[in-house]
Structures are given as structure tokens and as C-alpha cells.
Short mmCIF file of C-alpha atoms in Angstrom, two decimals:
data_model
loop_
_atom_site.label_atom_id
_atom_site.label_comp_id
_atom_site.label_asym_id
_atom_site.label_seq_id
_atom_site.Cartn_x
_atom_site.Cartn_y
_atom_site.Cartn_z
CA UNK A 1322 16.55 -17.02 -19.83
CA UNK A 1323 15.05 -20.26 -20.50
CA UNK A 1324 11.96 -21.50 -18.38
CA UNK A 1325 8.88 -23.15 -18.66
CA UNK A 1326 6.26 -22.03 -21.24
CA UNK A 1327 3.23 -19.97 -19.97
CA UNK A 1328 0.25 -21.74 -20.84
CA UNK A 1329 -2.50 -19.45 -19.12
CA UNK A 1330 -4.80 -17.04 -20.13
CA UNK A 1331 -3.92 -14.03 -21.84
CA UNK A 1332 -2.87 -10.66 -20.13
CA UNK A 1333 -4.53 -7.60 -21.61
CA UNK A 1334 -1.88 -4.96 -21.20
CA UNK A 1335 0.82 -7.29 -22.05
CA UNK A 1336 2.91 -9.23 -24.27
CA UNK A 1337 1.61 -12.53 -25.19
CA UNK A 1338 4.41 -14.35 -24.69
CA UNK A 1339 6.63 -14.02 -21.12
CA UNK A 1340 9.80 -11.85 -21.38
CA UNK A 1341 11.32 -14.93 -19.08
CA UNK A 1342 10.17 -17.27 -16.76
CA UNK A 1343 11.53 -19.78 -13.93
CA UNK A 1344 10.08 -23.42 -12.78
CA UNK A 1345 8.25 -23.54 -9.43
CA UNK A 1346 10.99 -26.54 -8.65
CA UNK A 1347 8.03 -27.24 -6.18
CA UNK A 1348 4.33 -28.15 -5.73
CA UNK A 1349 2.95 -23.85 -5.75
CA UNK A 1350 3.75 -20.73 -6.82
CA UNK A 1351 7.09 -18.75 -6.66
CA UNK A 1352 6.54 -15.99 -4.49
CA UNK A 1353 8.08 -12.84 -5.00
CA UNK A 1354 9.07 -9.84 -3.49
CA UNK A 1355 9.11 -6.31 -6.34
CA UNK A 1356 11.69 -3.66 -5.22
CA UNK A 1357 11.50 -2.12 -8.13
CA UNK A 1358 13.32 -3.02 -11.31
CA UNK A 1359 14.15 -5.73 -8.97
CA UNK A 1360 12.71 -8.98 -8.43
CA UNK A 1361 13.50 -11.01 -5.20
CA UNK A 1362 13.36 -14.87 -4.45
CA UNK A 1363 13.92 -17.11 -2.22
CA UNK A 1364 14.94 -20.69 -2.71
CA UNK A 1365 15.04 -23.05 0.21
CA UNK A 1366 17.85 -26.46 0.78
CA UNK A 1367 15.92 -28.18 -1.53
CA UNK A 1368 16.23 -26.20 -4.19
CA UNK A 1369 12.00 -25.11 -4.21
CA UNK A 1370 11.32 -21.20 -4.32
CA UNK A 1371 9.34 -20.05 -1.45
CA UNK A 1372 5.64 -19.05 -2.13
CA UNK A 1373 4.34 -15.61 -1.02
CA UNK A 1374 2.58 -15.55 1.98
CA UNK A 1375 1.01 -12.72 2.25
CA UNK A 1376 1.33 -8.99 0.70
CA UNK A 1377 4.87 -8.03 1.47
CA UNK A 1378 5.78 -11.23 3.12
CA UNK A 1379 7.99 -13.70 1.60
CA UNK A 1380 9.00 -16.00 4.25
CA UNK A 1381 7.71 -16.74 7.89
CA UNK A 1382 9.01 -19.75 10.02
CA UNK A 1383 8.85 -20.61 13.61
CA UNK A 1384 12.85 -21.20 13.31
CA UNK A 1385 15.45 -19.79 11.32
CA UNK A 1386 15.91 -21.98 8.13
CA UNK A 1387 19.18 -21.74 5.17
CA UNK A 1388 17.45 -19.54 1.97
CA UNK A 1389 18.99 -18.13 -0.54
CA UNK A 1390 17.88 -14.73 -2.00
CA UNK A 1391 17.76 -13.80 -5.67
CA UNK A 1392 17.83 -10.98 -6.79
CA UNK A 1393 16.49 -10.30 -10.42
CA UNK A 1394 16.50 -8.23 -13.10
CA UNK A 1395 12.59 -7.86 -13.77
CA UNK A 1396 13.31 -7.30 -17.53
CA UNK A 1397 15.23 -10.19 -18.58
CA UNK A 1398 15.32 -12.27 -14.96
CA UNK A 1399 18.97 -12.18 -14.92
CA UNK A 1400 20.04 -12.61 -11.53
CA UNK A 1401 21.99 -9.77 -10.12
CA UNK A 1402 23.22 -11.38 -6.50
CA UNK A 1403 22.75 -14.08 -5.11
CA UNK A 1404 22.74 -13.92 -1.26
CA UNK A 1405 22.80 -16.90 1.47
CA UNK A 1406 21.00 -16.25 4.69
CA UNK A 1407 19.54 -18.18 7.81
CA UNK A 1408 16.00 -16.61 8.39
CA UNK A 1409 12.73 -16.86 10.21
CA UNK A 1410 11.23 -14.13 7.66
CA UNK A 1411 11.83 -12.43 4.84
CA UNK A 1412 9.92 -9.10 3.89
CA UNK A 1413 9.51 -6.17 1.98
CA UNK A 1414 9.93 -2.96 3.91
CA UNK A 1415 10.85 0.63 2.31
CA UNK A 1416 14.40 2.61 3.25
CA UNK A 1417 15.19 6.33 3.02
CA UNK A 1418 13.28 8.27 0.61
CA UNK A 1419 10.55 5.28 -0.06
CA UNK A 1420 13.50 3.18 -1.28
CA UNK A 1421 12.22 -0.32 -1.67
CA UNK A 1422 14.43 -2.77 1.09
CA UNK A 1423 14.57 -6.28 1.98
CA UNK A 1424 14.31 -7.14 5.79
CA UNK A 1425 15.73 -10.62 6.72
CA UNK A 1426 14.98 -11.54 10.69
CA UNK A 1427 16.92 -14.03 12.85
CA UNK A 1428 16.28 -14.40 16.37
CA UNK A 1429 18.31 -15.36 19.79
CA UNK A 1430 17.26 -16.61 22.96
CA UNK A 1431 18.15 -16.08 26.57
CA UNK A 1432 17.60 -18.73 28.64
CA UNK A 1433 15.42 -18.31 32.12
CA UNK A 1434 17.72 -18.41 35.40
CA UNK A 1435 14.93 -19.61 36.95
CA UNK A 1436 13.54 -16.40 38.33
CA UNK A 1437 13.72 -14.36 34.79
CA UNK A 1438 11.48 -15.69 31.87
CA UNK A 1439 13.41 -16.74 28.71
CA UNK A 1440 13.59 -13.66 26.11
CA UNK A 1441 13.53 -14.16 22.59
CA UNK A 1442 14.72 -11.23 20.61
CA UNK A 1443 14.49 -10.54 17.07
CA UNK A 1444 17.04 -8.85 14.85
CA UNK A 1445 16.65 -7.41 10.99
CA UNK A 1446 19.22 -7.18 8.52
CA UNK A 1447 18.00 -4.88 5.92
CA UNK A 1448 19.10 -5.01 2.28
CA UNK A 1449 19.04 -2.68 -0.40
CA UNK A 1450 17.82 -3.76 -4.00
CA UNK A 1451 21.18 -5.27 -5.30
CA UNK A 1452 21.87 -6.95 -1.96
CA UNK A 1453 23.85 -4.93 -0.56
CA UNK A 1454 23.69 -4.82 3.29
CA UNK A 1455 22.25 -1.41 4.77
CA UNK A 1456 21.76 -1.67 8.25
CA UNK A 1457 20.95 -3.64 11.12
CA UNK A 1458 17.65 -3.40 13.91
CA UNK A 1459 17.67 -5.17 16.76
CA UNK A 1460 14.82 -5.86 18.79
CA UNK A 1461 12.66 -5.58 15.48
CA UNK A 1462 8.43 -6.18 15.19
CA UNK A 1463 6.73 -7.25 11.89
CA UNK A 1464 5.85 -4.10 9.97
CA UNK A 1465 7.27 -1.11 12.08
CA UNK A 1466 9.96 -0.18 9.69
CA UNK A 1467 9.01 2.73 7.71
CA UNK A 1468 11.33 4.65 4.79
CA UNK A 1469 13.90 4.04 7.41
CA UNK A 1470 12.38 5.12 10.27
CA UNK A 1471 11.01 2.50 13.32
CA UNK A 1472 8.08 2.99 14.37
CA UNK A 1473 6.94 2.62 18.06
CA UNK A 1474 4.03 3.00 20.17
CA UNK A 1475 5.09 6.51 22.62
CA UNK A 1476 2.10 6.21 25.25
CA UNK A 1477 -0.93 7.03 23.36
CA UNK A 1478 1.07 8.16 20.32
CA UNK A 1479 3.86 7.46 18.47
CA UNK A 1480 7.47 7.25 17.68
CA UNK A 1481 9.47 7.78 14.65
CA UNK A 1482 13.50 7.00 14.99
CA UNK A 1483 15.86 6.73 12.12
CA UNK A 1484 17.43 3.66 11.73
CA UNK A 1485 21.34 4.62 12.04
CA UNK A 1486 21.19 7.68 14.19
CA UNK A 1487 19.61 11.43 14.20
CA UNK A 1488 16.64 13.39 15.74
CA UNK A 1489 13.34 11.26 16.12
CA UNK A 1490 9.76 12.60 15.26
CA UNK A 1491 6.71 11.90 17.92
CA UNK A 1492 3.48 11.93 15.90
CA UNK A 1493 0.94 14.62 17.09
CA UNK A 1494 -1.74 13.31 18.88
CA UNK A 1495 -3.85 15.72 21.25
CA UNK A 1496 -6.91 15.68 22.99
CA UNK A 1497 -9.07 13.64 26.16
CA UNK A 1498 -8.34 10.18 26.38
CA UNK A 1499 -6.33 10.65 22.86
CA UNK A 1500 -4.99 7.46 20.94
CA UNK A 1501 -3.33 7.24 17.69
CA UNK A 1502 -2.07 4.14 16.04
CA UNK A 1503 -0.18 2.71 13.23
CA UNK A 1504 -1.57 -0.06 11.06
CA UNK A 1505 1.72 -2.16 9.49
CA UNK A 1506 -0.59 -3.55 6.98
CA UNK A 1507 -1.36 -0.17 5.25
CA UNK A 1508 1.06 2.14 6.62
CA UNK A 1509 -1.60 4.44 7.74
CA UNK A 1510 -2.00 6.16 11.18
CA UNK A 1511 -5.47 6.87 12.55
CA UNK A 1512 -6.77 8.68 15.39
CA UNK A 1513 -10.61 8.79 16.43
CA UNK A 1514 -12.17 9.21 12.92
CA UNK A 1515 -9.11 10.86 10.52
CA UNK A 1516 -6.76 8.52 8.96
CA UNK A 1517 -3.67 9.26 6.56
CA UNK A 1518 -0.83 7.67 5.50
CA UNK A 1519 2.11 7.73 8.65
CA UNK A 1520 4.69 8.56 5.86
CA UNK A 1521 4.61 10.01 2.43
CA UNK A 1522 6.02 12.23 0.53
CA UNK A 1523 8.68 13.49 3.06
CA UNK A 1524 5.94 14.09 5.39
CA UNK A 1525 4.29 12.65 8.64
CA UNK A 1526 0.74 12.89 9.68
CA UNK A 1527 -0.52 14.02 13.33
CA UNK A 1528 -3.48 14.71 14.70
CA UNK A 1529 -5.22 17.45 16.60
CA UNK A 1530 -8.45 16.63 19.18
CA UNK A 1531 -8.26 13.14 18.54
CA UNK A 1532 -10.62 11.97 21.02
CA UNK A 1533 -14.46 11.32 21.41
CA UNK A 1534 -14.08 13.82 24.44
CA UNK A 1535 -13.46 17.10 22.29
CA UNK A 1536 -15.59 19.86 21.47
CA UNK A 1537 -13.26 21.11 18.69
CA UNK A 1538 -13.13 19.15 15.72
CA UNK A 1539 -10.64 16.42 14.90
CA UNK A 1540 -7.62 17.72 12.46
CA UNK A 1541 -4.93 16.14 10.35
CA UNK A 1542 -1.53 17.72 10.55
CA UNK A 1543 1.29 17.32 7.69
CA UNK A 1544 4.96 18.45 9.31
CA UNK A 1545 8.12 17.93 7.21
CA UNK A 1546 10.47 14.61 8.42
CA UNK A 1547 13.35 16.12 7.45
CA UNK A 1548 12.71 19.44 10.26
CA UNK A 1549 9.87 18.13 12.78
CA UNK A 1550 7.72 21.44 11.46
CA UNK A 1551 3.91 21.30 10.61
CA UNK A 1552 3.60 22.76 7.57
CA UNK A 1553 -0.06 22.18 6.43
CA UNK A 1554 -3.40 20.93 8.44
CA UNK A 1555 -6.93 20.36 7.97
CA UNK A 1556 -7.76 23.20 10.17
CA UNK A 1557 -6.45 25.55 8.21
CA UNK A 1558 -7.53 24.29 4.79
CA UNK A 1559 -10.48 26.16 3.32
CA UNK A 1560 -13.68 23.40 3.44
CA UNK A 1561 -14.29 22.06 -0.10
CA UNK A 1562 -18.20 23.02 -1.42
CA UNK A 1563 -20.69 19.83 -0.68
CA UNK A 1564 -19.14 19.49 2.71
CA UNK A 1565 -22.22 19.90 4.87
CA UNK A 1566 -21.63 22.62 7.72
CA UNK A 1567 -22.76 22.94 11.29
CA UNK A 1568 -23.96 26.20 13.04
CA UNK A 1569 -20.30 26.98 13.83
CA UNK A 1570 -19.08 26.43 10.42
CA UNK A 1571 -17.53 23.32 11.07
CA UNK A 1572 -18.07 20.23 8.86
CA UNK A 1573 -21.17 18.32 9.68
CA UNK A 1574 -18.93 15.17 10.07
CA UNK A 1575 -15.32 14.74 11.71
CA UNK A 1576 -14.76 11.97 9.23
CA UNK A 1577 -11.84 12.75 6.80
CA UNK A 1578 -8.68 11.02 5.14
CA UNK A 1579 -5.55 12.20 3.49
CA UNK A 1580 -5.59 10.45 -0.07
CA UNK A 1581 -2.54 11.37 -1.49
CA UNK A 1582 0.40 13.87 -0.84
CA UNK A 1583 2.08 14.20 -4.53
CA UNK A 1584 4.06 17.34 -6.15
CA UNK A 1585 3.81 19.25 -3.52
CA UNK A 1586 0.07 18.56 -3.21
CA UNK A 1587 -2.41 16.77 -0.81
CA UNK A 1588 -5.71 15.15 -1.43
CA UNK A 1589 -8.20 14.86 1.35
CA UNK A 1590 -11.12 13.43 1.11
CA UNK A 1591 -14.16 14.76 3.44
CA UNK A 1592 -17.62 13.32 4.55
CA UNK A 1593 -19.90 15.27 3.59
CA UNK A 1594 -22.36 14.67 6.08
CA UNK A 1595 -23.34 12.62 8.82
CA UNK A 1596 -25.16 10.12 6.36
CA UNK A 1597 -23.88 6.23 6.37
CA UNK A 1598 -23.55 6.80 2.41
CA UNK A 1599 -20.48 5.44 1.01
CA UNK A 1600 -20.32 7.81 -1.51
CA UNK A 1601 -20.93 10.78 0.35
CA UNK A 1602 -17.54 12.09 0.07
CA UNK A 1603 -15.51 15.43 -1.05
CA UNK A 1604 -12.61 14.72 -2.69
CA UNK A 1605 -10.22 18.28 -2.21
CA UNK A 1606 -6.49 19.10 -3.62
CA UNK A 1607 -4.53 21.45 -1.82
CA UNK A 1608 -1.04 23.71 -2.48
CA UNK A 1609 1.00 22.67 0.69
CA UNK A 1610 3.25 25.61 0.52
CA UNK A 1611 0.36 28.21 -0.15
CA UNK A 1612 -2.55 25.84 1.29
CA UNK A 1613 -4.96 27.42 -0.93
CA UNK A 1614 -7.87 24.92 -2.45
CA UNK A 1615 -6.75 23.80 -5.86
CA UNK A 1616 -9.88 21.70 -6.79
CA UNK A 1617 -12.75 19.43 -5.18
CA UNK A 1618 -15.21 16.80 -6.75
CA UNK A 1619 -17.45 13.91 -4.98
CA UNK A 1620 -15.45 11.04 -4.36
CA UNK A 1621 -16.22 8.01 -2.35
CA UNK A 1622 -14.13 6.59 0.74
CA UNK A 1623 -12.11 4.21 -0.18
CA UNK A 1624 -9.51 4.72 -3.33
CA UNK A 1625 -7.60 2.41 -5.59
CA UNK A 1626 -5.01 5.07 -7.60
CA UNK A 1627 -2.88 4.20 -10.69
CA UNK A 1628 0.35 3.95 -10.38
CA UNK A 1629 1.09 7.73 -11.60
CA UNK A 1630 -1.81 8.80 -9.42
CA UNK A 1631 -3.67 10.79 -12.37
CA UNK A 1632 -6.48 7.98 -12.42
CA UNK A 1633 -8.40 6.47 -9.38
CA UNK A 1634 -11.11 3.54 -9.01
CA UNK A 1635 -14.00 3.36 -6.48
CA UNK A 1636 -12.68 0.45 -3.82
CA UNK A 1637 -14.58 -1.73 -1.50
CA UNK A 1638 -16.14 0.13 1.42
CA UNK A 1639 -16.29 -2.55 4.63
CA UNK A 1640 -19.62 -3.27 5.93
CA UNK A 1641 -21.39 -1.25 3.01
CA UNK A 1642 -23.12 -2.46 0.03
CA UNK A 1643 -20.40 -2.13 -2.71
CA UNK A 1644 -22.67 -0.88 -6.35
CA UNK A 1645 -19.22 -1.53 -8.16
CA UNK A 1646 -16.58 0.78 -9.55
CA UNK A 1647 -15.93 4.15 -11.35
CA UNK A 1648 -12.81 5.28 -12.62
CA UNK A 1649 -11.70 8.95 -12.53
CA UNK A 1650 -9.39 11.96 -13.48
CA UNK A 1651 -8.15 12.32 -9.84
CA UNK A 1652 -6.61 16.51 -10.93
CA UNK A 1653 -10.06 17.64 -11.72
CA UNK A 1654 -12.85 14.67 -10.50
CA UNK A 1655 -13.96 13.92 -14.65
CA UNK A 1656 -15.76 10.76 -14.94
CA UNK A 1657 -14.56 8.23 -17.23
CA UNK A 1658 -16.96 6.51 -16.75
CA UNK A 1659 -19.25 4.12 -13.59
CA UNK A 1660 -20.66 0.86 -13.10
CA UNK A 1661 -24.70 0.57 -13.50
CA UNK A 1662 -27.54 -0.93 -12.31
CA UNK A 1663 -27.27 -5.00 -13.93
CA UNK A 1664 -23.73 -5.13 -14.15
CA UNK A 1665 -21.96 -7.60 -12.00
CA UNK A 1666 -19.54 -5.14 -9.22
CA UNK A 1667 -16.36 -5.02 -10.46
CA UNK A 1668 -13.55 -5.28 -7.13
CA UNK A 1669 -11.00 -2.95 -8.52
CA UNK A 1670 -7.37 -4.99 -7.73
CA UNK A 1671 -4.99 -2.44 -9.77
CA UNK A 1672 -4.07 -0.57 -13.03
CA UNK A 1673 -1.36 -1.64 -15.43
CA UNK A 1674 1.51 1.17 -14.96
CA UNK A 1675 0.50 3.16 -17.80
CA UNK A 1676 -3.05 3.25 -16.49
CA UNK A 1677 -4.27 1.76 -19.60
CA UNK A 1678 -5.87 -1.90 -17.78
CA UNK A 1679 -7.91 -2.23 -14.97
CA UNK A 1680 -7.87 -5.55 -13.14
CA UNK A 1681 -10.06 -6.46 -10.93
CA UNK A 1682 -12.50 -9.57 -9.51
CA UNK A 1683 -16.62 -9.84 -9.48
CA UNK A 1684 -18.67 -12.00 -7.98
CA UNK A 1685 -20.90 -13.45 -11.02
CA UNK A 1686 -23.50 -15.71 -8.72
CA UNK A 1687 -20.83 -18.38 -8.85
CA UNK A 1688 -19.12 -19.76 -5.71
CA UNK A 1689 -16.16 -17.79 -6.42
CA UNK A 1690 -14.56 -14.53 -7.76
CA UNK A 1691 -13.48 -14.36 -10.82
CA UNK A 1692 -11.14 -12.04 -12.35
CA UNK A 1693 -12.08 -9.05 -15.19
CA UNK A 1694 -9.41 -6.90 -17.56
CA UNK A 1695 -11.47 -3.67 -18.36
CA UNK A 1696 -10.05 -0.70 -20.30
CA UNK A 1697 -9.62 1.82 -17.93
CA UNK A 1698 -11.04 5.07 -20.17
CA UNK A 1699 -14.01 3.10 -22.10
CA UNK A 1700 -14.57 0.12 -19.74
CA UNK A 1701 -14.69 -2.07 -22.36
CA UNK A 1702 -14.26 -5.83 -21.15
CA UNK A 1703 -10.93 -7.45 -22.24
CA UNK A 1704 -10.80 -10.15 -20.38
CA UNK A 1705 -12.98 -12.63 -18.52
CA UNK A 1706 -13.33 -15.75 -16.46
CA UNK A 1707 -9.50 -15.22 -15.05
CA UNK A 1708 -8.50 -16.87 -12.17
CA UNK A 1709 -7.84 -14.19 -9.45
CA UNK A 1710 -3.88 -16.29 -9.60
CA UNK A 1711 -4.20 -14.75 -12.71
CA UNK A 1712 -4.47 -11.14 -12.49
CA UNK A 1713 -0.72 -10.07 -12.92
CA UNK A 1714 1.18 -8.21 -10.64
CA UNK A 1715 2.70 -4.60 -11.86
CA UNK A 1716 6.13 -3.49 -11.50
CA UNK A 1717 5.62 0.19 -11.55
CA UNK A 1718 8.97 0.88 -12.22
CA UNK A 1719 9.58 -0.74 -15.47
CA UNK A 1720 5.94 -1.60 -16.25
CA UNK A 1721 6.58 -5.24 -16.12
CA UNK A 1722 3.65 -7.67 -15.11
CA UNK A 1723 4.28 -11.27 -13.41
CA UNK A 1724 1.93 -13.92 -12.41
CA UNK A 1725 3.21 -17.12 -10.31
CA UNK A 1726 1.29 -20.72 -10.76
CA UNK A 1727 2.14 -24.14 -10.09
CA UNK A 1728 4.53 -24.43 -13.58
CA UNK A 1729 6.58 -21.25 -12.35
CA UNK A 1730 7.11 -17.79 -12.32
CA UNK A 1731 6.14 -15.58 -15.62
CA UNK A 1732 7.23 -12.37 -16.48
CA UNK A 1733 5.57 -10.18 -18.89
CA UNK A 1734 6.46 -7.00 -21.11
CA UNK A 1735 4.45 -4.19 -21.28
CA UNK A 1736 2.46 -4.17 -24.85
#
């Protein structure tokens, strides 16, 4: 692959020169879409690559336009298919399993007989990572495609139906005046005050006395996708020490979040109290087979992980002065090390995939963010002064970092 030459600043965490690279053929930035190994594009009439949008979005228009999708090898850009479509957007959504998938809308329009209003309705075709058509959803809403299941509002809960056919899953959600939503943007489901992830790991979350209303404390449930059973909840898990308790042995504070379901495991973080303290948190693994307590530590809220999920960084709290970051040995709560008084606080963006970078942005007094390389176990600065168009993007599967600018689209090897 031949391409322009990157001319920016260097990467810590990768090679110094780009592995490939392609030419804008336009005025901004190539936007991509990473499913993983794969690397997707999409070029307009005129031969200029669409920019991304926003995260997971490739391509949004108020009328179906001629693209055509590339699909690329992320280690040598080598383009596997290349796939004309009419769309209005293009955008990342996952299949079966977590499978990365491509969903490309077009919509039709039924004209009012003068009584009825005109109806617009939207269709997806989804695609799989070498193009390869997997399924069609009509009548389909930004964001509520999930590992292959839709997602829909059920009265004040929701709905999960498999794309293609077989037994749907309504999301747990009990209590006075109960309401439990989905946010696309995340992928998380929340209820009154707990929040976890709607799918992950094979499981889906529910929730138990999720109301203001309740005397009984709100609950997270895990059950199993593949069966509809619960299999694990908050109110059976054993309360983590630092969790402060009420007369009735219940946790001071309703407040909790499921982290991270991995190998069989969950993390849930727990307020400790009723304090407004970000970083009055209890961080707590548990066995979901056995449900015993594997390990707790303090943690704060909000958590940005590695890619393999064996390091964390302290994220932005909303609303609530941010002191700057830590990083962390999420199996056991070890320090590596935390952000002090003087220091300029570090935004935490994400990790290289072997954990070894952290990027991230600060504010230094100037009038805008700039971006920081740190090593992740000394916190060493690598890099300074980046722009924040700078910080790469990670391929987790193959390690591979990209960055997009006005020259192109430059793709890095791990070093």
C-alpha cells in the first residue's frame, strides 16, 4: 500500500512510521468504522471518504446517497470487499456473540391519502466484517440493535428480540411507578439509581424495586440470554467491607453499577455511603456460578478499562470536580500509581491493547485540551502537546493504532 506520508507527531506505543495509509481525497479526515481486524470506509460519487461523525457513526444523511464500503485489512489496508450501497447511514452495531456488524439504513415513504399522515419507515441491512450480508430489520431506530438482538421499549421496561427468529427476553424491571431504559450511546440499561451494561457476556441485566416508591432496596439481576434464567443478583451477593450499612443491614446507599462481567466473573461497584464523594466507591468481584465474593478495593464511579480488562483508569465523574486519574490492577485493586496535588488532570481517553500507553487529554490553562501519552505502570510522560486528532485509535484485535487528518488515513503497528 502506497499513501501519503504521516507527518504528525509521534505515537508512543507505536511504530514510527505507518504500516499503510490512504489520502483523505477530500478537505477532512477519513472516518472509519473498526470491526475488528477489519477496517471499514466509505467513499462517496466523488470519490472523497466520508468523515466520522460521531462514535460508531459513519454516515448520516437526510436522503439516501450512492457510497461505497471498504472493507480493510487493518494490517496491511488491503481491501477485502468492496460493496456499493444507497444509504442514509452507515453504523457500527455488534451481531451474535458481540460480533462486530455493519448496519446500512435506507428508508421508504408512504404517501398521506389525505386522512392518514405520510409514514416514513426505515430499514437496516446488516453486514458482517467481510461484507457479507446477514440479515435484514425493518422498521429500525438508531442504536437499538444489540449482539443481534432489537431492543424496544415494553411499557416501562424492555424488550429483547433476536433478529431472525426465536424466544425474546423482557428485561426485569419491578417496583411503584418502575422505569428502566436503554441508553444506545453506551449500551447500558438503568433503572432508578443501578446501571449495568444491557448485554455482556451472554448475559442481560434487570432490575428489582426500581422505583423511588420502594422500601426494599434497588437490585441488579444477571439472567443468561441464551435460557431467560437469573442466575446471579445484587441481593444475593455478600456486601463488600467499606460499604456503609443501615440499621437493617442494607447498604447506606442504593447507588451501584455492574463494571464488568468477564470469565465467568462480575464487577460491581458500590457507594459506599450517602456522601456526594466521587470516590466513595467499593469496587467487588464476584464467582457467578458460586456467587461467593472473590475480592473488593475502593474504586471510584466512573471506569476507563484496558482492553484485556486487567488494568482500569479513574474517568470523568459529571458534575464533580475531576482531581485527575489513577490507574489500577482491576483482580486485586493495587495501585500503580495516582495523580497529585499540582499536576494538570489527566482525562483518561484509552490504553494501547497491550495496556502498556495511556492516552488521554488535560486541560493545561490553555483554551483547549491537549493530548498526553503516559506509561501506564510508572506514569512517566511520553508524549505531550498532541492534538486530541492525534491520540490514535486502538484496534484491540490486532493491536493496530490509526489516526485520520486532513492528508489521510494512517495506520500504525504495534511497537
Amino acid at each position: 500500500m502506497k499513501g501519503p506520508v504521516y507527518r504528525g507527531p509521534a505515537l508512543p506505543g507505536f511504530a514510527a512510521k505507518a504500516a499503510w495509509s490512504l489520502p483523505s481525497g477530500g478537505t477532512s479526515a477519513p472516518g472509519v468504522l473498526d470491526l475488528r481486524s477489519t477496517l471499514l470506509l466509505a467513499k462517496d460519487a466523488q470519490g472523497h471518504y466520508a468523515s466520522t461523525l460521531a462514535e460508531g457513526m459513519l454516515f448520516d444523511s437526510d436522503a439516501a446517497a450512492p457510497l461505497t464500503l471498504e472493507f480493510r485489512d487493518v494490517k496491511t489496508g488491503a481491501l477485502r470487499k468492496a460493496l456499493k450501497v444507497r444509504a442514509k447511514t452507515v453504523e457500527a452495531v455488534s451481531w451474535r456473540d458481540g460480533a462486530p456488524a455493519v448496519a446500512v439504513t435506507s428508508s421508504t415513504t408512504s404517501e398521506s391519502d389525505g386522512l392518514t399522515e405520510a409514514k416514513t419507515t426505515t430499514t437496516a441491512t446488516l453486514y458482517g466484517t467481510d461484507g457479507s450480508e446477514l440479515a435484514k430489520v425493518p422498521s429500525y431506530e438508531h442504536g437499538t440493535l444489540l449482539d443481534g438482538y432489537r431492543v424496544e421499549k415494553a411499557g416501562e421496561s424492555l424488550r429483547l428480540t433476536p433478529v431472525g427468529g426465536g424466544p425474546s427476553r423482557t428485561v426485569t424491571c419491578t417496583g411503584t411507578a418502575a422505569s428502566c431504559d436503554y441508553d444506545a450511546e453506551t449500551g447500558a440499561a438503568d433503572a432508578s439509581v443501578a446501571h449495568a451494561p444491557l448485554i455482556s457476556g451472554g448475559y442481560y441485566a434487570g432490575f428489582l424495586n426500581a422505583s423511588n416508591y420502594q422500601t426494599e432496596p434497588e437490585q441488579i439481576t444477571l439472567s443468561e440470554l441464551a435460557t431467560g434464567k437469573q442466575v446471579w443478583s445484587t441481593a444475593d451477593a455478600k456486601i463488600p467491607e467499606g460499604v456503609e450499612l443501615d440499621d437493617k443491614g442494607h447498604p447506606e446507599s442504593e447507588e451501584k453499577r455492574i463494571l464488568r462481567i468477564a470469565d465467568g466473573k462480575v464487577l460491581v461497584g458500590w457507594k459506599a455511603g450517602v456522601s456526594l464523594s466521587s470516590g466513595s466507591w467499593v469496587h467487588a468481584w464476584y464467582d457467578l456460578k458460586s456467587g461467593a465474593l472473590i475480592s473488593s478495593y475502593k474504586g471510584p464511579a466512573e471506569v476507563l478499562f484496558s482492553p484485556a480488562g486487567d488494568l482500569a483508569a479513574r474517568d470523568v465523574v459529571k458534575f464533580e470536580d475531576f482531581p485527575g486519574t489513577a490507574v489500577w490492577q482491576t483482580a486485586d485493586g493495587k495501585q500503580l500509581w495516582e495523580q497529585q496535588d499540582g499536576e494538570h488532570a489527566l482525562d483518561p481517553v484509552r490504553f494501547t491493547a497491550d495496556g502498556s500507553v495511556l492516552y488521554g487529554v488535560t486541560d493545561d490553562e490553555s483554551a483547549t485540551d491537549t493530548g498526553l501519552a503516559v506509561d501506564t505502570r510508572t506514569k512517566k510522560v511520553l508524549a505531550k502537546n498532541l492534538p486530541e486528532e492525534s491520540i490514535p485509535s486502538v484496534d484491540t484485535a490486532t493491536g493496530y493504532g490509526y489516526v485520520g487528518t486532513e492528508a489521510g488515513l494512517f495506520v500504525f503497528a504495534p511497537a
